XYZ file of C-alpha atoms in Angstrom:
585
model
C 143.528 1.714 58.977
C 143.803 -1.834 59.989
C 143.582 -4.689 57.036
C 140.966 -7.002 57.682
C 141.032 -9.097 54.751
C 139.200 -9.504 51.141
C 136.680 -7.103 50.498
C 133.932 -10.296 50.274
C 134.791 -10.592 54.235
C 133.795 -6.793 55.395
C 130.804 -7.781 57.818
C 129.040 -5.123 59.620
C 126.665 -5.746 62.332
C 123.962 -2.823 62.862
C 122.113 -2.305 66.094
C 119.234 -0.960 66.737
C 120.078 2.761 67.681
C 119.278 3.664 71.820
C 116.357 5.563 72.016
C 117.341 8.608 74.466
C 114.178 10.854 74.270
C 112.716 11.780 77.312
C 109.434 12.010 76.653
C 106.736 9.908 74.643
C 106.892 11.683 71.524
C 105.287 9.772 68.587
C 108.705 10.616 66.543
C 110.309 7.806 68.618
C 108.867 5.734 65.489
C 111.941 7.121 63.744
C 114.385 5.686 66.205
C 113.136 2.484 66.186
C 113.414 2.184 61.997
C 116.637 4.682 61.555
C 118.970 1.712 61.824
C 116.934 -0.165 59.367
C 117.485 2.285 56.555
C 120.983 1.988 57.302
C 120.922 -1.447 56.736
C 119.018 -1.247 53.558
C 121.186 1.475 52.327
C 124.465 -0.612 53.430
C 123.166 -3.809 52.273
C 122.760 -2.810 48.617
C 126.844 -2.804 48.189
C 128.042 -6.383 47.337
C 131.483 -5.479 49.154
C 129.821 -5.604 52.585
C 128.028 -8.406 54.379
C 125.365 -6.639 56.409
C 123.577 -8.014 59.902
C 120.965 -6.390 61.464
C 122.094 -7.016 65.055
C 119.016 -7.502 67.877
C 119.156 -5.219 71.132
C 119.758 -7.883 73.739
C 121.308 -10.516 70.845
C 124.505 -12.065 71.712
C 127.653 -10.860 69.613
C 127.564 -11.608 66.080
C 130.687 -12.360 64.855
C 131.959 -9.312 62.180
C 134.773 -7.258 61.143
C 132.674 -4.196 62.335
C 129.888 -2.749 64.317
C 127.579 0.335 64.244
C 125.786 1.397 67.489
C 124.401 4.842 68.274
C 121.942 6.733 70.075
C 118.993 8.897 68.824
C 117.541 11.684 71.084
C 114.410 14.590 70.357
C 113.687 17.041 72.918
C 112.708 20.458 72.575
C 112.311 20.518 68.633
C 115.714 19.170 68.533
C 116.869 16.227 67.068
C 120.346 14.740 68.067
C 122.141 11.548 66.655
C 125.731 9.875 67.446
C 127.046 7.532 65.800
C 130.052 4.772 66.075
C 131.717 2.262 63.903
C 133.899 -0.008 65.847
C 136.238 -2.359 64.668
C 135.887 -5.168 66.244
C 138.933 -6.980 65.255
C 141.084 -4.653 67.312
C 138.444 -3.415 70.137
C 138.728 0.179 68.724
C 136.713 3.155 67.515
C 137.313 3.481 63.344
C 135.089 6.650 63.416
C 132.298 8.483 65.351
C 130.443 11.820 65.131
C 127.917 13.746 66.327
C 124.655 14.944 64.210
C 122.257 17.377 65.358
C 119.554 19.639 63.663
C 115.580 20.176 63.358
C 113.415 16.982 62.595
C 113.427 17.712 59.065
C 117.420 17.428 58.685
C 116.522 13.784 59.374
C 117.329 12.729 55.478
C 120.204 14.887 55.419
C 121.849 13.244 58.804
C 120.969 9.718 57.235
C 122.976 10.431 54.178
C 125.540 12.592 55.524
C 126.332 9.740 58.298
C 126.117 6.712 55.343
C 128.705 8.709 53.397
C 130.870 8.738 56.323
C 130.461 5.329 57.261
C 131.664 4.520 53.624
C 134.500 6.547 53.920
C 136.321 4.965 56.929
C 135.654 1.415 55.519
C 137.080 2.658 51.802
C 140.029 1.448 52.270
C 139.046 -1.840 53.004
C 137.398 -2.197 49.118
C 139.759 -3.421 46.196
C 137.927 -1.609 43.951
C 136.464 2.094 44.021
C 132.423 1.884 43.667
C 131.370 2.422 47.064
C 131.391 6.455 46.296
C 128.321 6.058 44.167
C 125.689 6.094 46.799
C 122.520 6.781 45.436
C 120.655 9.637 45.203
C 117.838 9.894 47.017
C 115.026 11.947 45.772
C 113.697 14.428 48.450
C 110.643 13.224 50.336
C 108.300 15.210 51.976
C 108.701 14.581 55.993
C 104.866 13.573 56.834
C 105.054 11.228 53.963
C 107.867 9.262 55.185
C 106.481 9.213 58.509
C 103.186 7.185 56.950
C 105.799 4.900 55.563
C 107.547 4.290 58.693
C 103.916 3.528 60.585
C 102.935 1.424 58.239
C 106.276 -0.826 57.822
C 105.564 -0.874 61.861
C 102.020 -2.435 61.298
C 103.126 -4.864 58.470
C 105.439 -6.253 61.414
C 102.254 -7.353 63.088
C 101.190 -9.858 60.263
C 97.837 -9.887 61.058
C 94.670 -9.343 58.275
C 93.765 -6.195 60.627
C 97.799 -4.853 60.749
C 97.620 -5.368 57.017
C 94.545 -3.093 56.388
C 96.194 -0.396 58.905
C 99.327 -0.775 56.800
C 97.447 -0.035 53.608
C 96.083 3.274 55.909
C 98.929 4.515 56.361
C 100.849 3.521 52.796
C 97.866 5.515 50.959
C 98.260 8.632 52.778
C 101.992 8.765 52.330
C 100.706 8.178 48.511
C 98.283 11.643 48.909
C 100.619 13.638 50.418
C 103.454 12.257 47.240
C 102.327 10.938 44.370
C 105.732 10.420 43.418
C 107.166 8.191 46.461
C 107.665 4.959 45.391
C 107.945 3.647 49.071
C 104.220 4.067 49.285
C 103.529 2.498 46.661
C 106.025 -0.906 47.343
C 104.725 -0.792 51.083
C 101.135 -0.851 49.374
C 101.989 -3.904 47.590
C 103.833 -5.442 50.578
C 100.467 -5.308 52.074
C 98.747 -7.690 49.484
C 101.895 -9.968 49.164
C 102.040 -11.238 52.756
C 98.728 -12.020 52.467
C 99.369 -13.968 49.282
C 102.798 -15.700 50.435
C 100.473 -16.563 53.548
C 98.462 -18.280 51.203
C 94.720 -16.699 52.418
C 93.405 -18.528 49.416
C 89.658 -16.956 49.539
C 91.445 -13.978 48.631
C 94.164 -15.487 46.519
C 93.313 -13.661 43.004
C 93.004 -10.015 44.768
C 96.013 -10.535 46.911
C 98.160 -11.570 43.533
C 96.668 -8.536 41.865
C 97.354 -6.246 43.954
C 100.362 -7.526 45.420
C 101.503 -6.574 41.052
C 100.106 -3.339 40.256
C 101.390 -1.445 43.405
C 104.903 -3.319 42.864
C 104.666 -2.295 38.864
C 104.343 1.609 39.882
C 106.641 1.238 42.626
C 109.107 0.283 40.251
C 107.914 2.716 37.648
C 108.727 5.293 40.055
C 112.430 3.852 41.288
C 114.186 0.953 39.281
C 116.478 0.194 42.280
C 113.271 -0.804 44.202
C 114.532 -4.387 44.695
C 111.401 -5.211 46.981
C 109.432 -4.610 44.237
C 111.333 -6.546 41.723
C 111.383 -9.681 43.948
C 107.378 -9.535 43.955
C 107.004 -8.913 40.550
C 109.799 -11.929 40.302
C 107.492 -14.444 42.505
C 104.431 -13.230 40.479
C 105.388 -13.955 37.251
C 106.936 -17.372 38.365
C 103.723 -17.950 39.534
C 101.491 -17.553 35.566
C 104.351 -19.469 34.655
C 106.212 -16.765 32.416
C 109.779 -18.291 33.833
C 111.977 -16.109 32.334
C 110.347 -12.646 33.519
C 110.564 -14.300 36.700
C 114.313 -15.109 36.346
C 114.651 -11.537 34.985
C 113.542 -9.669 37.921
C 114.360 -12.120 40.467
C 118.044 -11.485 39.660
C 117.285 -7.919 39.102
C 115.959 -7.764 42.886
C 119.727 -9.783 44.001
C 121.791 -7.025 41.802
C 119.919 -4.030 43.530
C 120.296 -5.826 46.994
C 122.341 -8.898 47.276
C 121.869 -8.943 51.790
C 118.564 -8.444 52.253
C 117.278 -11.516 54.372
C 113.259 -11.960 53.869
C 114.592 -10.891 50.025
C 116.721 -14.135 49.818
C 114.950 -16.187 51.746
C 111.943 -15.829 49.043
C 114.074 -15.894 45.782
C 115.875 -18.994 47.322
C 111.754 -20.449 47.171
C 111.094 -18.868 44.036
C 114.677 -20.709 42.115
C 113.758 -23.939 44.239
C 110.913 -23.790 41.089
C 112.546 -22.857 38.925
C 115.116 -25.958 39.182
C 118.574 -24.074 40.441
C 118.756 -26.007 43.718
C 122.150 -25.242 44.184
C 121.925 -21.563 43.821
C 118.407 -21.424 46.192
C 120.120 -23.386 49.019
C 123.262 -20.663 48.673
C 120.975 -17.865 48.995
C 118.721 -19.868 51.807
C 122.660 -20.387 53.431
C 123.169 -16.762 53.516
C 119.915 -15.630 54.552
C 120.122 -17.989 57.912
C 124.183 -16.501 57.937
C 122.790 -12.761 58.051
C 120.165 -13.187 60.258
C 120.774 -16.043 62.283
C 117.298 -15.318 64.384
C 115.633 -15.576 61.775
C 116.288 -19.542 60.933
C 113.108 -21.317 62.192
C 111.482 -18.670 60.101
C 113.240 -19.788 57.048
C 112.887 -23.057 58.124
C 110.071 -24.173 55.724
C 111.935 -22.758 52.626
C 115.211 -24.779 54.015
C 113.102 -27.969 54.382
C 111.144 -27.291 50.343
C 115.092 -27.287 49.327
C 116.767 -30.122 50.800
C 113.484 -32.398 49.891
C 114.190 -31.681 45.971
C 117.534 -31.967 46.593
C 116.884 -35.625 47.676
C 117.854 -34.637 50.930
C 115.229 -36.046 52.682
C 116.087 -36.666 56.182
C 117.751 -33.223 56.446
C 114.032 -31.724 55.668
C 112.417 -33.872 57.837
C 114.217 -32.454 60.889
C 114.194 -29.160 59.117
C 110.007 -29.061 58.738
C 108.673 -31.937 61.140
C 108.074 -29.369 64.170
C 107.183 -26.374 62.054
C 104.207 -24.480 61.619
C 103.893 -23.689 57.985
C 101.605 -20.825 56.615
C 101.773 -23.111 53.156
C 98.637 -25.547 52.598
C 100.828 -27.567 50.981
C 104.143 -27.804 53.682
C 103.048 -31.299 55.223
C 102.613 -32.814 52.084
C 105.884 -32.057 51.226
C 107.225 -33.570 54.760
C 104.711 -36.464 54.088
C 106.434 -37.268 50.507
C 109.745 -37.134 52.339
C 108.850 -39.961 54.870
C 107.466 -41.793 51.710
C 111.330 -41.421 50.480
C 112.738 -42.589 53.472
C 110.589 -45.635 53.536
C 108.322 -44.320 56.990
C 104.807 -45.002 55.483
C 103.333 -44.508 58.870
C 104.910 -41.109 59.505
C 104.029 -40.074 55.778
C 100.284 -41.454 56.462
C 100.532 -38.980 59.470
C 101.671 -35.890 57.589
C 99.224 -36.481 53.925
C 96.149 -36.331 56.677
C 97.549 -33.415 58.202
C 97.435 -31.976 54.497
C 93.721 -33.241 53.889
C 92.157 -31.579 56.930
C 93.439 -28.479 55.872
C 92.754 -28.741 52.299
C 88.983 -29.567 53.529
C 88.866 -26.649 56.221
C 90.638 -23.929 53.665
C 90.035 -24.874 49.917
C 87.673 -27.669 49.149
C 85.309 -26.586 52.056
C 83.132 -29.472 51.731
C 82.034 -32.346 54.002
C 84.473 -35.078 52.614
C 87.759 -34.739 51.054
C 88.250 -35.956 47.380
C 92.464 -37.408 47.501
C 92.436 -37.304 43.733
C 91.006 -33.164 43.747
C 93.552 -32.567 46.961
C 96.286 -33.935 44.549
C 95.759 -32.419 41.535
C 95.817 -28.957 43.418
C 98.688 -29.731 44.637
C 100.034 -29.658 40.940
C 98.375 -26.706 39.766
C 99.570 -24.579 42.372
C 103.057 -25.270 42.595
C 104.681 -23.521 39.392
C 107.686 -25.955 39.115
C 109.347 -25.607 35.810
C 110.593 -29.126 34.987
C 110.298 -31.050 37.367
C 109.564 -32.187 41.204
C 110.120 -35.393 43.460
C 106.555 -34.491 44.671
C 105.293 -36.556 41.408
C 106.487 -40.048 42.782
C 104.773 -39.982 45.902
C 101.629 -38.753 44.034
C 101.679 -41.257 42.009
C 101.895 -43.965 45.055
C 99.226 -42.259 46.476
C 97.274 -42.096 43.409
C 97.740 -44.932 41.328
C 98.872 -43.250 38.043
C 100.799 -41.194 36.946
C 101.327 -37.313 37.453
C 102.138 -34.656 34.739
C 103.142 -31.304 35.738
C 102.062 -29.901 32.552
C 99.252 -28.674 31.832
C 98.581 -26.389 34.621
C 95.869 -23.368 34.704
C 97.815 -20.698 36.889
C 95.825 -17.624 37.899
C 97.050 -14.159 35.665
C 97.633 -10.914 37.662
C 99.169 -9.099 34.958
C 96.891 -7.695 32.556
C 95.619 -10.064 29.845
C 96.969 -9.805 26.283
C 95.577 -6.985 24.141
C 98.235 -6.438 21.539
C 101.203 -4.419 21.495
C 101.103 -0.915 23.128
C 102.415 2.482 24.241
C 99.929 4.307 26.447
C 100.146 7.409 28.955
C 98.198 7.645 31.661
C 98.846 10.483 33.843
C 102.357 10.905 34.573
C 103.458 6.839 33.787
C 103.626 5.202 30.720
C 101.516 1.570 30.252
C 104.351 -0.365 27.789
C 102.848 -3.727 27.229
C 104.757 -6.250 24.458
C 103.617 -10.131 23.689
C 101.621 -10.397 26.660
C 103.765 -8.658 29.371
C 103.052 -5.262 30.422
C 105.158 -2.964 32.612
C 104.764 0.639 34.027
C 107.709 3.421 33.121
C 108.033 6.898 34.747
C 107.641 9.697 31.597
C 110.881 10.405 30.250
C 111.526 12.317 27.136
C 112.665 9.078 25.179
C 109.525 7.804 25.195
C 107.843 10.289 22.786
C 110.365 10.024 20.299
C 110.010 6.486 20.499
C 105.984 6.612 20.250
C 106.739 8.946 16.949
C 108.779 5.774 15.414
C 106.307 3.221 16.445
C 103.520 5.575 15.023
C 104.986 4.946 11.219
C 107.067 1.811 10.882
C 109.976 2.399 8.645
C 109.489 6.171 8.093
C 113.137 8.198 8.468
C 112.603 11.099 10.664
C 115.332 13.271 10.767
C 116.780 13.866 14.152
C 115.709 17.802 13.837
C 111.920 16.603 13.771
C 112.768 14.698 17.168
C 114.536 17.295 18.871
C 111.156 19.404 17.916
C 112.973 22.466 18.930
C 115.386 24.926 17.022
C 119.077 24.313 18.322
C 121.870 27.157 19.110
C 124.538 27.769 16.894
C 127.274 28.746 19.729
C 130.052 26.063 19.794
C 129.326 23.612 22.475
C 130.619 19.847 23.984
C 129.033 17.308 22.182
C 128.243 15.624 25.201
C 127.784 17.480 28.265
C 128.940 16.842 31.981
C 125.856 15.025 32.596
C 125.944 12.881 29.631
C 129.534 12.083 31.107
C 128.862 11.000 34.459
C 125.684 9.161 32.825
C 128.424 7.160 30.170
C 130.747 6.684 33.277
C 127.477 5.628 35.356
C 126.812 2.994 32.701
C 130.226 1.483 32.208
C 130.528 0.860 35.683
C 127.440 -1.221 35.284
C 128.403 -2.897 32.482
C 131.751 -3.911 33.794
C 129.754 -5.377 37.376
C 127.387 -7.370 35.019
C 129.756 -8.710 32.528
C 132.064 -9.727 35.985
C 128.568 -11.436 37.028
C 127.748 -13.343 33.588
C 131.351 -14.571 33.205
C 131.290 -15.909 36.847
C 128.169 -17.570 36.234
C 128.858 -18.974 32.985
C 126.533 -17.154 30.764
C 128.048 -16.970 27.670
C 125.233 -15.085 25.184
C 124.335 -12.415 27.988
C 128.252 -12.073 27.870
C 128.227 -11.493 24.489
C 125.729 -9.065 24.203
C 126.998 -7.032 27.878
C 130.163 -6.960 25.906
C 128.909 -5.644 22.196
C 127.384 -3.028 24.382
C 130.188 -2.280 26.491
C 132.240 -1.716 23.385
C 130.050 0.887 20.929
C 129.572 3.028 24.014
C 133.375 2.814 24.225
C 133.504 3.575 20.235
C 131.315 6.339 21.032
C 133.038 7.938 23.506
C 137.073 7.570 21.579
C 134.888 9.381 18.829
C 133.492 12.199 21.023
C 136.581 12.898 22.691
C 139.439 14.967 21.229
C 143.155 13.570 21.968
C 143.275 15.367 25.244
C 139.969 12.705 26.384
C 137.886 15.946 26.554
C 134.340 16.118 24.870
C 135.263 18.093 21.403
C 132.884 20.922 20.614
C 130.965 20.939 17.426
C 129.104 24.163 15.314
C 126.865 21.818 13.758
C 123.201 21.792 14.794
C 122.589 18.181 13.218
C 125.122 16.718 14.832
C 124.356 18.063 18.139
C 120.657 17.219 17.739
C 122.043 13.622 16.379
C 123.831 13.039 19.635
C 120.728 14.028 21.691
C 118.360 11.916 20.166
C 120.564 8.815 20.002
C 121.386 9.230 23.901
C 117.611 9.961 24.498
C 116.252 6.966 22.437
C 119.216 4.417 23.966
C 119.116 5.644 27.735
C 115.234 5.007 27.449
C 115.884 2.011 25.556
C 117.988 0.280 27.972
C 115.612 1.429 30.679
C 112.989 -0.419 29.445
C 114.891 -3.530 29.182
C 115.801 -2.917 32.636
C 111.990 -3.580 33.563
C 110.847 -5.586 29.801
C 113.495 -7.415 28.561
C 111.544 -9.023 25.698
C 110.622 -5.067 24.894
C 114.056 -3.478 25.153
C 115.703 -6.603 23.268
C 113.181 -5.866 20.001
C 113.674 -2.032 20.609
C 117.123 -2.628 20.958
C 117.227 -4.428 17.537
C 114.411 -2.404 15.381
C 115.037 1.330 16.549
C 117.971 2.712 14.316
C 119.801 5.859 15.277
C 121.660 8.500 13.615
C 120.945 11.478 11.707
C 117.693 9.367 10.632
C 116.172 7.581 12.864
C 113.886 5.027 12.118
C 111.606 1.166 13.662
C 112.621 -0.998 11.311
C 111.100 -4.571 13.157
C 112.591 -7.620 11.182
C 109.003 -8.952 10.756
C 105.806 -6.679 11.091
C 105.067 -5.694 14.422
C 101.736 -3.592 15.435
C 101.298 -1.222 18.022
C 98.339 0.960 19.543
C 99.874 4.044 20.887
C 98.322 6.815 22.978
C 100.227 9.603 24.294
């Protein structure tokens, strides 16, 4: 195969596939969003740069394009596939799928996997082979999904309810598909990031809980993590935010509408440079897509101080933010236009009066202040200048009352309801999917300090026959985490993060420690007669996978568990000052 180049310049471009089916079948809905999975799917590998290409689009320019055609007829369902390269005009691989509509899942995956394969070569380093594992989803539930991702495309309040419809249904027929449950919340957070401020509090709500159990039911939901990202920058709790706002560019660094809002969300947070690389890429993958983008390019380059640039980036735009032409307004204060700036603040004031205020006459002083509240900057903003001309005094950001979707504070707590766990620790709670970790952890957290032998975890009576101490599994789960470990400490170092360095690395090492001491001088798992030290190795892997899972979703949680939950042939929570918990299993 043909070298194109660093793996950081593969570029695919992914058109919609040709609908072939004769007839008007409703199951053309799967045509229309087939190429979109492969985009997601694709996208979520940092060694590719993935476009979704428009039908009638002009070229983009790429190292390689996918085009097919989808055709059902007479129960059958038939797909080809092609990936050109379009460096040297030729065909890198095509091939032919064709079974019953319910093979759809299987031809998705068995086509990705391909796709992967003939662009292997191209990688400098071997990751692309672990594609995730879907979990099997029931046929009629995916097809709610897909009509209800069709309605969300509408953006109406009407599309939205149908959306919801549709989302709950998929929901009915599986409890367990997180889909439903992230295209639930999708429907409450376009209304919010519309900014329908009558329903401002229920959007925000619901736009949370549906994004908590959607990630409850898959932590490589990265939808979900942006939302629950944007949500907690919004109460304020900036380093959640940060937390899963990073989480949601790990899981899926080429998603456009995904970077185009976290770009928004770090504009707050004060990393200008990093939101207008993310806005840069957004606008790079989907270059249709810039006037769209064009109000969270504009909210950049005016805290950047670059105020002519948003002027001709948000002049002529049609913002769904109260707020946009006050920020255009303080950007012709800036420039010295007081005429154009008088222009845009009245532009602000009628539809502060017509959408929040509602009464006869606007009060400046009110219209400012809300401005402040409902911005969540974290430092600072070149907003509070102009307010202060306008004004006459000065402008704090702090203290601001920001509306709480999460649940309020009610202590410290473990609690099971149903089949997910409520986890909620200083103030933040999260959703988790049951795992057996979890109830040897409650038994800890029950009695503070008490050693429980690893026997009374295990709560079962163990073989005697000579087996691995680690299985094949446990294996695959330490090579899994490595892996991850290495991609994360390669992220920190490049970004300069020294104490997340430190600790990636102290945890990169003991699972190495553990692993020299597991293995026997052939690198095979040595087998051990002893019951204790089988049921030793169990519990510890139970108690840390779950662990680190938690942090995954809580890192304030998983840090304290990390610290106060000792391992071993005694385990024991051993919190450096007293902690209290309420825990119902």
């Amino acid at each position: 195969m043909e070298e194109i180049g660093p793996a950081s310049e593969v570029t695919i471009v992914i058109y919609p596939f040709e609908d072939l089916t004769t007839d008007t079948a409703p199951k053309t809905v799967f045509c229309r969003s087939f190429y979109i999975d492969l985009v997601t799917e694709l996208s979520r590998f940092r060694q590719f740069r993935v476009l979704a290409g428009e039908p009638h689009a002009a070229g983009h320019k790429s190292d390689y394009s996918i085009k097919g055609s989808f055709r059902y007829q007479n129960d059958t369902l038939s797909i080809t596939a092609q990936l050109f390269n379009n460096q040297t005009l030729r065909v890198t691989w095509a091939d032919r799928f064709e079974g019953d509509f319910k093979a759809i899942f299987s031809i998705q995956d068995d086509l990705l996997r391909q796709v992967v394969a003939a662009l292997q070569q191209q990688l400098n380093y071997d990751l692309l082979t672990q594609i995730r594992k879907k979990p099997a989803v029931n046929l009629r539930a995916y097809e709610h999904w897909l009509y209800g991702m069709e309605a969300l495309k509408k953006g109406s309040l009407e599309a939205d309810e149908q959306a919801r419809v549709h989302f709950q249904d998929a929901i009915a027929i599986d409890p367990s598909y997180a889909l439903g449950y992230s295209g639930m919340s999708l429907t409450y957070f376009n209304e919010w990031s519309c900014q329908l401020w009558e329903r401002w509090d229920v959007c925000q709500k619901g736009a949370f809980e549906w994004a908590e159990k959607a990630m409850a039911l898959d932590e490589q939901n990265y939808i979900a993590a942006m939302i629950l990202g944007r949500i907690y920058l919004y109460e304020a709790k900036y380093d959640i935010a940060e937390h899963y706002l990073r989480l949601a560019l790990q899981l899926n660094p080429n998603d456009t509408d995904t970077l185009a809002q976290i770009a928004s969300c770090f504009v707050f947070l004060g990393y200008l440079d990093e939101a207008e690389a993310l806005y840069a890429k957004a606008i790079q993958l989907g270059p249709l897509q810039t006037r769209r983008y064009g109000q969270t390019g504009a909210l950049i380059a005016f805290e950047k101080g670059q105020y002519e640039k948003c002027i001709a980036l948000g002049r002529h735009f049609e913002s769904s933010w109260i707020d946009f032409p006050a920020v255009i307004a303080a950007a012709f204060y800036h420039t010295g236009d007081l005429v154009s700036m008088k222009q845009f603040w009245q532009k602000f004031l009628e539809d502060f009066q017509q959408k929040i205020s509602r009464q006869d006459h606007v009060d400046e002083m009110q219209a400012m202040q809300w401005i402040i509240n409902v911005n969540p900057y974290k430092i600072q903003s070149r907003l509070l200048p102009f307010l202060e001309y306008l004004g006459g005094r000065k402008n704090m950001l702090m203290p601001r009352v920001f509306f709480r979707a999460t649940p309020a504070e009610q202590g410290n707590y473990f609690r099971k309801e149903n089949d997910l766990w409520q986890l909620s620790f200083e103030g933040v709670t999260v959703h988790m999917a049951d795992m057996k970790g979890l109830h040897d952890l409650v038994k800890l957290l029950e009695q503070p300090e008490k050693q429980f032998h690893c026997l009374e975890l295990m709560g079962s009576k163990l073989g005697m026959r000579a087996e691995p101490v680690f299985d094949e599994r446990a294996k695959r789960s330490y090579q899994k985490k490595i892996q991850e470990l290495q991609e994360e400490i390669r992220w920190s170092e490049s970004n300069n993060d020294l104490q997340r360095t430190t600790i990636l690395h102290e945890e990169y090492d003991s699972i190495v420690e553990h692993l020299s001491a597991s293995l026997n001088l052939r690198g095979r798992p040595r087998r051990s007669n002893d019951v204790a030290d089988k049921a030793r190795s169990a519990v510890t892997w139970r108690l840390r996978t779950t662990i680190r899972k938690i942090e995954h979703i809580h890192p304030y949680l998983g840090r304290h568990l990390s610290s106060a939950v000792k391992t071993g042939t005694f385990c024991a929570y051993s919190p450096e000052k007293d902690t209290r918990w309420i825990v119902t299993a």
